[in-house]
mmCIF file of C-alpha atoms in Angstrom:
data_model
loop_
_atom_site.group_PDB
_atom_site.id
_atom_site.type_symbol
_atom_site.label_atom_id
_atom_site.label_comp_id
_atom_site.label_asym_id
_atom_site.label_seq_id
_atom_site.Cartn_x
_atom_site.Cartn_y
_atom_site.Cartn_z
ATOM 1 C CA MET O 867 -21.146 52.243 22.941
ATOM 2 C CA SER O 868 -20.638 56.300 23.869
ATOM 3 C CA ASP O 869 -21.227 59.349 21.946
ATOM 4 C CA GLY O 870 -20.206 60.762 24.550
ATOM 5 C CA LYS O 871 -17.732 63.870 24.830
ATOM 6 C CA LYS O 872 -16.535 62.973 28.420
ATOM 7 C CA PHE O 873 -14.477 59.620 29.254
ATOM 8 C CA GLY O 874 -15.176 58.889 33.412
ATOM 9 C CA LYS O 875 -11.162 58.675 34.459
ATOM 10 C CA GLY O 876 -13.202 57.281 38.057
ATOM 11 C CA PHE O 877 -12.876 53.736 39.540
ATOM 12 C CA LEU O 878 -16.111 50.983 39.267
ATOM 13 C CA CYS O 879 -16.933 51.530 42.133
ATOM 14 C CA GLY O 880 -20.473 51.780 42.668
ATOM 15 C CA VAL O 881 -23.637 49.971 41.753
ATOM 16 C CA PHE O 882 -20.087 47.857 40.873
ATOM 17 C CA VAL O 883 -17.982 46.642 42.979
ATOM 18 C CA THR O 884 -14.783 46.178 42.262
ATOM 19 C CA ALA O 885 -13.765 46.186 45.917
ATOM 20 C CA ALA O 886 -10.695 47.699 45.139
ATOM 21 C CA VAL O 887 -8.795 50.897 46.223
ATOM 22 C CA THR O 888 -5.800 50.482 45.667
ATOM 23 C CA ALA O 889 -4.656 49.023 42.727
ATOM 24 C CA ALA O 890 -4.495 45.361 43.529
ATOM 25 C CA GLY O 891 -7.383 43.787 42.114
ATOM 26 C CA LEU O 892 -8.697 40.567 41.683
ATOM 27 C CA GLY O 893 -5.179 39.083 39.615
ATOM 28 C CA VAL O 894 -5.439 37.898 36.145
ATOM 29 C CA THR O 895 -7.235 34.638 36.344
ATOM 30 C CA ARG O 896 -9.849 32.850 38.263
ATOM 31 C CA SER O 897 -9.325 28.958 38.506
ATOM 32 C CA ILE O 898 -11.013 27.122 40.727
ATOM 33 C CA THR O 899 -9.437 23.436 41.442
ATOM 34 C CA GLN O 900 -9.163 21.421 44.093
ATOM 35 C CA HIS O 901 -6.604 18.756 44.449
ATOM 36 C CA GLY O 902 -8.862 15.515 46.491
ATOM 37 C CA THR O 903 -10.109 15.942 50.155
ATOM 38 C CA ASP O 904 -10.412 15.206 53.838
ATOM 39 C CA GLU O 905 -12.406 13.876 55.575
ATOM 40 C CA GLN O 906 -13.992 16.790 56.409
ATOM 41 C CA GLY O 907 -15.190 17.359 52.591
ATOM 42 C CA LEU O 908 -12.240 19.811 52.040
ATOM 43 C CA ALA O 909 -10.378 19.808 49.543
ATOM 44 C CA VAL O 910 -6.809 20.127 49.864
ATOM 45 C CA VAL O 911 -3.646 20.517 48.173
ATOM 46 C CA GLU O 912 -0.526 17.749 47.302
ATOM 47 C CA GLU O 913 2.019 17.041 49.644
ATOM 48 C CA ASN O 914 5.555 17.853 48.379
ATOM 49 C CA THR O 915 8.940 19.119 49.071
ATOM 50 C CA GLN O 916 9.271 22.414 48.042
ATOM 51 C CA ASP O 917 11.304 24.496 50.030
ATOM 52 C CA GLY O 918 9.119 27.463 51.723
ATOM 53 C CA GLU O 919 6.139 24.547 52.906
ATOM 54 C CA LEU O 920 3.755 26.018 55.291
ATOM 55 C CA HIS O 921 3.749 23.276 58.289
ATOM 56 C CA LEU O 922 2.142 24.172 60.973
ATOM 57 C CA ASP O 923 1.991 22.431 64.692
ATOM 58 C CA MET O 924 -1.611 21.458 64.725
ATOM 59 C CA ASP O 925 -1.222 20.292 68.366
ATOM 60 C CA LYS O 926 0.060 23.744 69.564
ATOM 61 C CA ILE O 927 -2.568 26.289 67.451
ATOM 62 C CA ASP O 928 -5.525 23.766 68.969
ATOM 63 C CA GLY O 929 -4.216 23.447 72.416
ATOM 64 C CA LYS O 930 -4.237 27.758 72.355
ATOM 65 C CA ILE O 931 -7.217 28.334 70.890
ATOM 66 C CA GLU O 932 -8.530 25.461 73.290
ATOM 67 C CA THR O 933 -6.710 28.258 76.003
ATOM 68 C CA ILE O 934 -7.728 31.251 74.446
ATOM 69 C CA GLU O 935 -11.327 29.992 73.541
ATOM 70 C CA ALA O 936 -11.830 29.346 77.739
ATOM 71 C CA VAL O 937 -10.725 33.157 78.354
ATOM 72 C CA ILE O 938 -13.304 34.359 76.435
ATOM 73 C CA ASN O 939 -16.196 32.122 77.498
ATOM 74 C CA GLU O 940 -15.587 33.151 81.526
ATOM 75 C CA ASN O 941 -14.223 37.003 80.686
ATOM 76 C CA TYR O 942 -16.149 38.890 77.272
ATOM 77 C CA LEU O 943 -19.386 40.365 77.735
ATOM 78 C CA ASN O 944 -20.924 40.433 74.316
ATOM 79 C CA GLU O 945 -22.507 37.836 72.915
ATOM 80 C CA VAL O 946 -20.319 35.747 70.405
ATOM 81 C CA SER O 947 -20.806 35.132 66.347
ATOM 82 C CA GLU O 948 -18.953 31.276 67.101
ATOM 83 C CA GLU O 949 -19.093 31.745 63.141
ATOM 84 C CA LYS O 950 -17.909 35.039 62.402
ATOM 85 C CA VAL O 951 -14.435 34.066 65.291
ATOM 86 C CA GLU O 952 -14.153 30.980 63.022
ATOM 87 C CA ALA O 953 -14.187 32.580 59.440
ATOM 88 C CA GLN O 954 -11.876 34.782 61.610
ATOM 89 C CA LEU O 955 -9.559 31.972 62.412
ATOM 90 C CA TYR O 956 -9.668 30.971 58.745
ATOM 91 C CA LYS O 957 -8.565 34.283 57.494
ATOM 92 C CA GLY O 958 -6.236 34.896 59.593
ATOM 93 C CA LEU O 959 -3.735 31.810 58.619
ATOM 94 C CA VAL O 960 -4.658 33.239 54.890
ATOM 95 C CA LYS O 961 -3.499 36.801 56.633
ATOM 96 C CA GLY O 962 -0.059 35.156 57.796
ATOM 97 C CA LEU O 963 1.839 34.818 54.224
ATOM 98 C CA GLU O 964 1.782 39.196 54.093
ATOM 99 C CA ASP O 965 0.797 38.695 50.635
ATOM 100 C CA SER O 966 -1.573 41.714 49.922
ATOM 101 C CA TYR O 967 -2.961 39.395 47.094
ATOM 102 C CA ALA O 968 -4.116 36.434 49.327
ATOM 103 C CA ALA O 969 -8.221 36.121 50.956
ATOM 104 C CA TYR O 970 -9.465 33.846 52.473
ATOM 105 C CA TYR O 971 -13.274 33.864 51.128
ATOM 106 C CA THR O 972 -16.508 33.105 53.024
ATOM 107 C CA GLU O 973 -18.881 32.127 51.270
ATOM 108 C CA GLU O 974 -21.296 34.937 50.407
ATOM 109 C CA GLU O 975 -17.736 36.802 50.109
ATOM 110 C CA LEU O 976 -17.172 34.293 47.817
ATOM 111 C CA GLN O 977 -20.322 34.975 45.481
ATOM 112 C CA LYS O 978 -19.636 38.513 45.536
ATOM 113 C CA ILE O 979 -16.275 37.655 44.030
ATOM 114 C CA GLN O 980 -17.585 35.540 41.528
ATOM 115 C CA GLU O 981 -20.245 38.009 40.265
ATOM 116 C CA SER O 982 -17.953 40.973 39.776
ATOM 117 C CA THR O 983 -15.961 38.893 37.898
ATOM 118 C CA SER O 984 -18.655 37.636 35.194
ATOM 119 C CA GLY O 985 -19.518 41.908 34.597
ATOM 120 C CA GLU O 986 -23.069 40.711 35.298
ATOM 121 C CA TYR O 987 -25.286 41.682 38.316
ATOM 122 C CA ARG O 988 -28.203 42.600 40.119
ATOM 123 C CA GLY O 989 -28.098 46.863 40.483
ATOM 124 C CA ILE O 990 -29.319 49.954 39.203
ATOM 125 C CA GLY O 991 -26.724 50.339 36.375
ATOM 126 C CA ALA O 992 -24.632 53.694 37.954
ATOM 127 C CA LYS O 993 -20.483 54.401 39.026
ATOM 128 C CA LEU O 994 -20.394 55.956 41.949
ATOM 129 C CA SER O 995 -17.049 57.630 43.933
ATOM 130 C CA GLN O 996 -16.787 59.125 46.677
ATOM 131 C CA ASP O 997 -14.634 62.092 47.628
ATOM 132 C CA PRO O 998 -11.785 60.477 51.284
ATOM 133 C CA GLU O 999 -11.893 63.617 52.477
ATOM 134 C CA THR O 1000 -15.944 64.475 52.667
ATOM 135 C CA GLY O 1001 -17.241 61.138 52.327
ATOM 136 C CA ILE O 1002 -19.434 62.320 49.619
ATOM 137 C CA VAL O 1003 -21.059 60.094 47.420
ATOM 138 C CA THR O 1004 -21.348 60.676 43.414
ATOM 139 C CA VAL O 1005 -22.672 59.163 40.415
ATOM 140 C CA VAL O 1006 -20.185 58.978 38.269
ATOM 141 C CA THR O 1007 -21.625 58.126 35.156
ATOM 142 C CA CYS O 1008 -25.111 56.309 35.094
ATOM 143 C CA PHE O 1009 -25.545 53.120 32.122
ATOM 144 C CA GLU O 1010 -26.957 53.566 28.691
ATOM 145 C CA ASP O 1011 -30.898 52.420 29.434
ATOM 146 C CA ALA O 1012 -30.090 51.292 32.641
ATOM 147 C CA PRO O 1013 -32.370 52.149 35.242
ATOM 148 C CA ALA O 1014 -30.979 54.313 36.973
ATOM 149 C CA ASP O 1015 -30.695 56.649 33.892
ATOM 150 C CA ARG O 1016 -34.186 55.635 33.287
ATOM 151 C CA ALA O 1017 -35.178 57.522 36.771
ATOM 152 C CA GLY O 1018 -33.218 60.491 35.988
ATOM 153 C CA LEU O 1019 -30.026 60.296 38.103
ATOM 154 C CA LEU O 1020 -26.927 61.940 35.749
ATOM 155 C CA PRO O 1021 -23.176 62.455 36.321
ATOM 156 C CA GLY O 1022 -22.860 64.730 39.143
ATOM 157 C CA ASP O 1023 -26.151 63.501 41.382
ATOM 158 C CA ILE O 1024 -23.988 63.442 45.393
ATOM 159 C CA ILE O 1025 -26.330 60.469 46.913
ATOM 160 C CA TYR O 1026 -27.397 62.160 50.590
ATOM 161 C CA SER O 1027 -29.367 59.350 51.582
ATOM 162 C CA VAL O 1028 -30.720 55.543 51.070
ATOM 163 C CA ASN O 1029 -34.042 53.737 51.896
ATOM 164 C CA ASP O 1030 -34.113 57.272 54.290
ATOM 165 C CA THR O 1031 -30.470 55.998 55.558
ATOM 166 C CA GLU O 1032 -27.547 59.120 54.909
ATOM 167 C CA VAL O 1033 -25.462 57.756 53.271
ATOM 168 C CA THR O 1034 -22.604 60.640 53.144
ATOM 169 C CA GLY O 1035 -18.999 59.066 54.953
ATOM 170 C CA MET O 1036 -20.690 55.338 54.892
ATOM 171 C CA ASP O 1037 -17.349 53.471 53.013
ATOM 172 C CA LEU O 1038 -18.401 53.198 50.029
ATOM 173 C CA THR O 1039 -18.357 49.337 49.981
ATOM 174 C CA ASP O 1040 -21.754 49.694 52.091
ATOM 175 C CA VAL O 1041 -23.471 52.407 50.149
ATOM 176 C CA VAL O 1042 -23.236 49.312 47.210
ATOM 177 C CA THR O 1043 -24.434 47.340 49.671
ATOM 178 C CA LEU O 1044 -27.246 49.088 50.983
ATOM 179 C CA ILE O 1045 -28.408 50.065 46.873
ATOM 180 C CA LYS O 1046 -27.950 46.585 46.337
ATOM 181 C CA THR O 1047 -30.009 44.906 48.698
ATOM 182 C CA ALA O 1048 -32.587 46.969 49.762
ATOM 183 C CA GLU O 1049 -36.203 45.373 51.059
ATOM 184 C CA GLY O 1050 -38.182 45.950 47.489
ATOM 185 C CA SER O 1051 -37.792 45.649 43.962
ATOM 186 C CA ALA O 1052 -36.649 49.263 44.090
ATOM 187 C CA VAL O 1053 -34.437 51.901 46.181
ATOM 188 C CA HIS O 1054 -35.730 55.007 47.083
ATOM 189 C CA LEU O 1055 -32.673 56.932 46.797
ATOM 190 C CA GLU O 1056 -32.468 61.184 48.121
ATOM 191 C CA ILE O 1057 -30.490 63.921 45.683
ATOM 192 C CA VAL O 1058 -28.535 67.267 46.423
ATOM 193 C CA ARG O 1059 -28.357 69.003 42.951
ATOM 194 C CA ASP O 1060 -26.836 71.473 41.755
ATOM 195 C CA GLY O 1061 -29.102 74.181 41.227
ATOM 196 C CA GLU O 1062 -32.311 72.621 43.281
ATOM 197 C CA ALA O 1063 -32.651 74.232 46.190
ATOM 198 C CA ASP O 1064 -34.222 70.837 47.651
ATOM 199 C CA TYR O 1065 -33.107 66.975 48.499
ATOM 200 C CA LEU O 1066 -34.485 65.496 44.679
ATOM 201 C CA GLY O 1067 -36.181 62.036 45.689
ATOM 202 C CA PHE O 1068 -35.994 58.933 43.073
ATOM 203 C CA ASP O 1069 -37.413 55.581 42.911
ATOM 204 C CA VAL O 1070 -35.236 53.421 41.134
ATOM 205 C CA GLU O 1071 -35.584 50.003 40.333
ATOM 206 C CA ARG O 1072 -32.737 47.537 40.177
ATOM 207 C CA MET O 1073 -32.317 45.349 37.412
ATOM 208 C CA ASP O 1074 -30.001 42.794 36.375
ATOM 209 C CA VAL O 1075 -27.556 45.071 34.792
ATOM 210 C CA SER O 1076 -24.464 43.600 31.576
ATOM 211 C CA VAL O 1077 -22.254 46.312 33.356
ATOM 212 C CA PRO O 1078 -20.468 48.286 30.036
ATOM 213 C CA THR O 1079 -16.806 47.017 30.432
ATOM 214 C CA VAL O 1080 -15.876 49.296 26.872
ATOM 215 C CA ALA O 1081 -17.216 52.121 25.424
ATOM 216 C CA SER O 1082 -16.231 53.843 22.156
ATOM 217 C CA LYS O 1083 -16.189 56.723 19.746
ATOM 218 C CA MET O 1084 -14.963 57.791 16.207
ATOM 219 C CA LEU O 1085 -12.978 60.486 17.041
ATOM 220 C CA GLU O 1086 -11.676 63.144 13.864
ATOM 221 C CA ASN O 1087 -9.206 61.567 11.539
ATOM 222 C CA HIS O 1088 -11.097 58.653 11.196
ATOM 223 C CA ILE O 1089 -9.156 58.155 14.462
ATOM 224 C CA GLY O 1090 -11.385 55.277 17.077
ATOM 225 C CA TYR O 1091 -11.118 55.284 20.105
ATOM 226 C CA ILE O 1092 -11.713 52.286 23.025
ATOM 227 C CA ALA O 1093 -11.675 52.740 26.860
ATOM 228 C CA ILE O 1094 -11.525 49.800 28.744
ATOM 229 C CA SER O 1095 -12.618 50.401 32.024
ATOM 230 C CA GLU O 1096 -11.337 46.282 32.871
ATOM 231 C CA PHE O 1097 -11.280 42.732 31.175
ATOM 232 C CA ASP O 1098 -14.789 41.066 32.679
ATOM 233 C CA ALA O 1099 -15.856 37.581 31.491
ATOM 234 C CA VAL O 1100 -18.155 40.846 28.875
ATOM 235 C CA THR O 1101 -15.684 42.955 28.301
ATOM 236 C CA VAL O 1102 -14.726 40.408 24.808
ATOM 237 C CA ASP O 1103 -18.359 40.831 23.505
ATOM 238 C CA GLN O 1104 -17.921 44.052 24.054
ATOM 239 C CA PHE O 1105 -14.599 44.685 22.464
ATOM 240 C CA SER O 1106 -15.365 43.006 18.979
ATOM 241 C CA GLU O 1107 -18.380 45.153 18.921
ATOM 242 C CA ALA O 1108 -16.603 48.493 19.481
ATOM 243 C CA LEU O 1109 -13.837 47.235 16.395
ATOM 244 C CA ALA O 1110 -16.376 46.246 13.969
ATOM 245 C CA GLU O 1111 -18.271 49.232 14.573
ATOM 246 C CA LEU O 1112 -15.805 51.057 14.404
ATOM 247 C CA GLU O 1113 -14.402 49.340 10.993
ATOM 248 C CA ASP O 1114 -17.738 49.796 10.165
ATOM 249 C CA GLN O 1115 -18.032 53.503 10.237
ATOM 250 C CA GLY O 1116 -14.525 53.936 8.489
ATOM 251 C CA MET O 1117 -12.200 53.634 11.339
ATOM 252 C CA GLU O 1118 -7.919 54.239 10.528
ATOM 253 C CA LYS O 1119 -6.092 54.532 13.509
ATOM 254 C CA LEU O 1120 -6.814 53.187 16.842
ATOM 255 C CA ILE O 1121 -6.816 54.648 20.273
ATOM 256 C CA ILE O 1122 -7.332 51.803 23.241
ATOM 257 C CA ASP O 1123 -6.758 53.505 26.363
ATOM 258 C CA LEU O 1124 -5.747 51.841 29.709
ATOM 259 C CA ARG O 1125 -6.162 54.375 31.246
ATOM 260 C CA ASN O 1126 -7.285 53.194 35.255
ATOM 261 C CA ASN O 1127 -8.137 50.089 34.529
ATOM 262 C CA LEU O 1128 -6.904 47.330 37.432
ATOM 263 C CA GLY O 1129 -7.055 44.317 35.212
ATOM 264 C CA GLY O 1130 -9.592 41.308 35.641
ATOM 265 C CA LEU O 1131 -10.118 37.781 34.389
ATOM 266 C CA LEU O 1132 -6.279 37.193 31.878
ATOM 267 C CA GLN O 1133 -8.894 34.602 29.762
ATOM 268 C CA SER O 1134 -10.546 38.192 28.458
ATOM 269 C CA CYS O 1135 -7.537 40.244 28.214
ATOM 270 C CA CYS O 1136 -6.100 37.198 25.390
ATOM 271 C CA GLU O 1137 -8.946 36.570 24.178
ATOM 272 C CA MET O 1138 -8.572 40.475 22.898
ATOM 273 C CA LEU O 1139 -5.146 40.137 22.635
ATOM 274 C CA ARG O 1140 -5.864 37.496 19.827
ATOM 275 C CA GLN O 1141 -8.201 40.150 17.790
ATOM 276 C CA MET O 1142 -4.819 41.963 17.619
ATOM 277 C CA LEU O 1143 -1.744 40.134 17.735
ATOM 278 C CA PRO O 1144 0.138 38.556 14.678
ATOM 279 C CA GLU O 1145 1.053 35.176 15.459
ATOM 280 C CA GLY O 1146 3.268 34.140 17.985
ATOM 281 C CA LEU O 1147 3.520 34.359 22.301
ATOM 282 C CA ILE O 1148 0.848 36.888 24.123
ATOM 283 C CA VAL O 1149 1.831 36.061 28.129
ATOM 284 C CA TYR O 1150 3.180 33.739 29.733
ATOM 285 C CA THR O 1151 3.607 32.502 33.650
ATOM 286 C CA GLU O 1152 6.098 30.033 35.647
ATOM 287 C CA ASP O 1153 5.169 28.604 39.205
ATOM 288 C CA LYS O 1154 6.851 27.674 42.411
ATOM 289 C CA TYR O 1155 8.614 24.541 40.745
ATOM 290 C CA GLY O 1156 8.845 26.568 37.457
ATOM 291 C CA GLN O 1157 6.595 24.402 35.637
ATOM 292 C CA ARG O 1158 5.580 27.205 32.633
ATOM 293 C CA GLU O 1159 2.133 27.692 30.907
ATOM 294 C CA GLU O 1160 1.935 29.725 27.504
ATOM 295 C CA TYR O 1161 -0.840 32.008 25.952
ATOM 296 C CA THR O 1162 -0.181 32.237 21.948
ATOM 297 C CA CYS O 1163 -1.962 33.860 19.471
ATOM 298 C CA ASP O 1164 -2.091 31.904 15.564
ATOM 299 C CA GLY O 1165 -2.286 35.759 13.998
ATOM 300 C CA THR O 1166 -4.583 35.260 11.485
ATOM 301 C CA HIS O 1167 -6.762 38.228 13.040
ATOM 302 C CA GLU O 1168 -4.300 41.013 13.304
ATOM 303 C CA PHE O 1169 -4.687 44.462 13.176
ATOM 304 C CA THR O 1170 -1.971 46.603 10.942
ATOM 305 C CA LYS O 1171 -3.537 50.132 11.579
ATOM 306 C CA PRO O 1172 -1.916 52.901 13.590
ATOM 307 C CA LEU O 1173 -2.501 52.002 17.365
ATOM 308 C CA VAL O 1174 -1.500 54.013 21.015
ATOM 309 C CA VAL O 1175 -2.067 51.804 23.680
ATOM 310 C CA LEU O 1176 -2.833 54.863 26.927
ATOM 311 C CA VAL O 1177 -1.647 53.481 30.376
ATOM 312 C CA ASN O 1178 -0.795 55.576 33.710
ATOM 313 C CA GLU O 1179 -0.063 54.226 36.558
ATOM 314 C CA TYR O 1180 -3.402 52.779 37.627
ATOM 315 C CA SER O 1181 -2.895 50.514 34.909
ATOM 316 C CA ALA O 1182 -2.727 47.279 36.557
ATOM 317 C CA SER O 1183 -2.418 42.929 35.915
ATOM 318 C CA ALA O 1184 -4.718 42.003 32.669
ATOM 319 C CA ALA O 1185 -3.607 45.541 31.290
ATOM 320 C CA GLU O 1186 0.000 45.091 31.870
ATOM 321 C CA ILE O 1187 -0.205 42.018 30.167
ATOM 322 C CA PHE O 1188 -2.329 44.054 27.581
ATOM 323 C CA SER O 1189 0.126 46.859 27.033
ATOM 324 C CA GLY O 1190 3.367 44.819 27.460
ATOM 325 C CA ALA O 1191 2.091 41.785 25.164
ATOM 326 C CA ILE O 1192 1.703 44.979 22.044
ATOM 327 C CA LYS O 1193 4.654 46.886 22.863
ATOM 328 C CA ASP O 1194 7.098 43.582 22.128
ATOM 329 C CA HIS O 1195 4.913 42.893 19.357
ATOM 330 C CA GLY O 1196 5.252 46.471 18.339
ATOM 331 C CA ILE O 1197 2.764 46.974 16.516
ATOM 332 C CA GLY O 1198 1.312 50.405 19.184
ATOM 333 C CA THR O 1199 3.255 53.241 20.436
ATOM 334 C CA LEU O 1200 2.292 52.914 24.303
ATOM 335 C CA VAL O 1201 1.684 56.820 26.016
ATOM 336 C CA GLY O 1202 1.078 57.702 28.864
ATOM 337 C CA THR O 1203 3.224 56.797 32.722
ATOM 338 C CA THR O 1204 5.111 53.712 33.572
ATOM 339 C CA THR O 1205 2.065 50.551 34.586
ATOM 340 C CA PHE O 1206 1.452 50.042 38.055
ATOM 341 C CA GLY O 1207 3.955 46.726 38.528
ATOM 342 C CA LYS O 1208 1.765 43.736 39.238
ATOM 343 C CA GLY O 1209 3.414 40.797 37.209
ATOM 344 C CA ILE O 1210 1.575 37.544 39.673
ATOM 345 C CA VAL O 1211 -0.835 35.645 38.835
ATOM 346 C CA GLN O 1212 -3.727 34.811 42.127
ATOM 347 C CA ARG O 1213 -5.670 31.183 41.707
ATOM 348 C CA ILE O 1214 -9.140 30.805 43.677
ATOM 349 C CA VAL O 1215 -8.932 27.514 45.192
ATOM 350 C CA SER O 1216 -12.354 25.853 45.759
ATOM 351 C CA LEU O 1217 -13.288 24.065 49.400
ATOM 352 C CA LYS O 1218 -16.121 22.310 49.811
ATOM 353 C CA ASP O 1219 -18.021 24.277 52.046
ATOM 354 C CA GLY O 1220 -18.450 26.673 49.703
ATOM 355 C CA THR O 1221 -16.025 29.086 51.132
ATOM 356 C CA ALA O 1222 -12.765 29.464 49.733
ATOM 357 C CA VAL O 1223 -8.523 30.923 49.217
ATOM 358 C CA LYS O 1224 -7.440 33.423 47.390
ATOM 359 C CA LEU O 1225 -3.224 32.557 46.811
ATOM 360 C CA THR O 1226 -0.869 33.733 44.747
ATOM 361 C CA ILE O 1227 0.490 30.463 42.693
ATOM 362 C CA SER O 1228 2.839 32.421 39.682
ATOM 363 C CA LYS O 1229 4.804 35.677 38.043
ATOM 364 C CA TYR O 1230 3.900 36.507 34.388
ATOM 365 C CA TYR O 1231 6.407 37.811 31.695
ATOM 366 C CA THR O 1232 5.561 39.493 28.538
ATOM 367 C CA PRO O 1233 6.564 37.945 25.563
ATOM 368 C CA LYS O 1234 10.229 38.906 25.430
ATOM 369 C CA GLY O 1235 10.555 37.528 29.256
ATOM 370 C CA THR O 1236 10.097 40.622 30.316
ATOM 371 C CA ASP O 1237 9.241 40.350 34.923
ATOM 372 C CA ILE O 1238 7.847 44.072 35.351
ATOM 373 C CA HIS O 1239 6.916 42.541 38.992
ATOM 374 C CA GLN O 1240 6.749 45.870 40.825
ATOM 375 C CA LYS O 1241 8.394 47.323 38.428
ATOM 376 C CA GLY O 1242 5.265 47.943 35.471
ATOM 377 C CA ILE O 1243 5.931 48.854 31.815
ATOM 378 C CA GLU O 1244 7.697 52.392 30.481
ATOM 379 C CA PRO O 1245 5.355 53.512 27.241
ATOM 380 C CA ASP O 1246 7.328 54.212 24.772
ATOM 381 C CA VAL O 1247 5.879 57.799 25.424
ATOM 382 C CA THR O 1248 6.332 59.206 28.574
ATOM 383 C CA VAL O 1249 3.030 61.991 29.250
ATOM 384 C CA GLU O 1250 2.154 63.146 32.544
ATOM 385 C CA LEU O 1251 -1.561 64.526 33.028
ATOM 386 C CA ASP O 1252 -2.166 67.637 33.823
ATOM 387 C CA GLU O 1253 -1.747 68.270 37.439
ATOM 388 C CA SER O 1254 -4.774 70.445 37.132
ATOM 389 C CA LEU O 1255 -6.832 67.577 35.781
ATOM 390 C CA LYS O 1256 -5.497 64.191 38.883
ATOM 391 C CA ASN O 1257 -8.597 64.263 40.718
ATOM 392 C CA LYS O 1258 -11.632 65.955 38.721
ATOM 393 C CA VAL O 1259 -14.165 63.235 37.834
ATOM 394 C CA THR O 1260 -14.357 62.628 33.954
ATOM 395 C CA ILE O 1261 -12.226 65.155 31.775
ATOM 396 C CA THR O 1262 -13.556 65.446 28.119
ATOM 397 C CA GLU O 1263 -11.192 65.670 25.135
ATOM 398 C CA GLU O 1264 -10.375 68.834 24.966
ATOM 399 C CA GLU O 1265 -8.509 68.963 27.975
ATOM 400 C CA ASP O 1266 -6.982 65.460 28.285
ATOM 401 C CA ASN O 1267 -3.517 65.929 27.240
ATOM 402 C CA GLN O 1268 -2.788 61.694 26.380
ATOM 403 C CA LEU O 1269 -5.305 61.611 25.006
ATOM 404 C CA GLN O 1270 -4.433 64.437 22.767
ATOM 405 C CA LYS O 1271 -0.113 63.262 22.840
ATOM 406 C CA ALA O 1272 -1.972 60.273 21.046
ATOM 407 C CA ILE O 1273 -3.777 62.292 18.635
ATOM 408 C CA GLU O 1274 -0.911 63.275 17.375
ATOM 409 C CA ILE O 1275 1.149 60.374 16.938
ATOM 410 C CA LEU O 1276 -1.154 59.231 15.237
ATOM 411 C CA ASN O 1277 -1.526 62.223 13.054
ATOM 412 C CA ALA O 1278 1.883 62.337 12.484
ATOM 413 C CA GLN O 1279 2.594 59.424 10.330
ATOM 414 C CA ASN O 1280 0.295 60.250 8.303
ATOM 415 C CA GLY O 1281 2.118 63.479 8.008
ATOM 416 C CA GLU O 1282 -1.158 65.494 9.082
#
């Protein structure tokens, strides 16, 4: 676990991509389901009579596609990839739902999504950010003992080129892809470092990396601090480890930092809450048929020490399930700003050809039945981050006014 004095407030974009610049995230659950197959071996959804069904006139659509295809063949100058055109047809079908969370994934895209939610990937183990105005790509942090760390990369390093390809202004996702997929077992990076007159060259090995989604340390007055950047499959064990280490160090109070956490896996979030909550409801969902699914806690690991949870406008989805449950059960104080307000659940439905469709399939509600979608969760104590800090990549403990307010609240509970 980290013992450093700085905690990054940027999103995890770097060499492990969660491809969300907005606070959309992947949704709070990732389930693979099928309802039978058609004659082509693709998954199909069972027929029902609910309002809002999709019934397309396929004869009309097929005829128009044939017409457009003929126009393209007669007039279009450049070469055509039939595979890409077909994929875009399916993407367009889902896009027509006008749901920003819905998507069609090619086989390659689905593999990347599955990699991103596992929390494990092959890369150099660095977290990157990009200035939207200049296009400059900067190293935010290097995961401890990962290849980037061992090679000597430092926070603040500017990546000028990857294998002799200049990357300034290139989309951050493309930069990450270039780093991860370049030929060979290592990637050559040219770096601009403050105080150095010339470019610095690094050959960084690519290895299997487990993303550190949890950072922890002990603050003064026996206050434990745990920052959770996202809820991946690996996050549960990392969280359990952090709690145990802090307990061993004599933790008397705890701060859990969910700021800039865009969400992740519902299952991971619930497993972590089962280490915190008393017996009762964690969250429940309702689908289009009114069917309710409940997630509960048996209370055997209830956390009874003073607790503060830090949230902001970029705390979304699973992060809101976590903070909403803490608030409704009354076991902690929420500090910061109103959360993003993503109270809907997505499911990825696998198709037999290796592709998939992601759809919004239900809404979720906090234990007290609160619908937070497009509203967010209001903190118990509202504290805006100081304006001067909002564009900084990293913020020290001392200047982080939201963190300092959390510490103040915990200290006051013991009359300090």
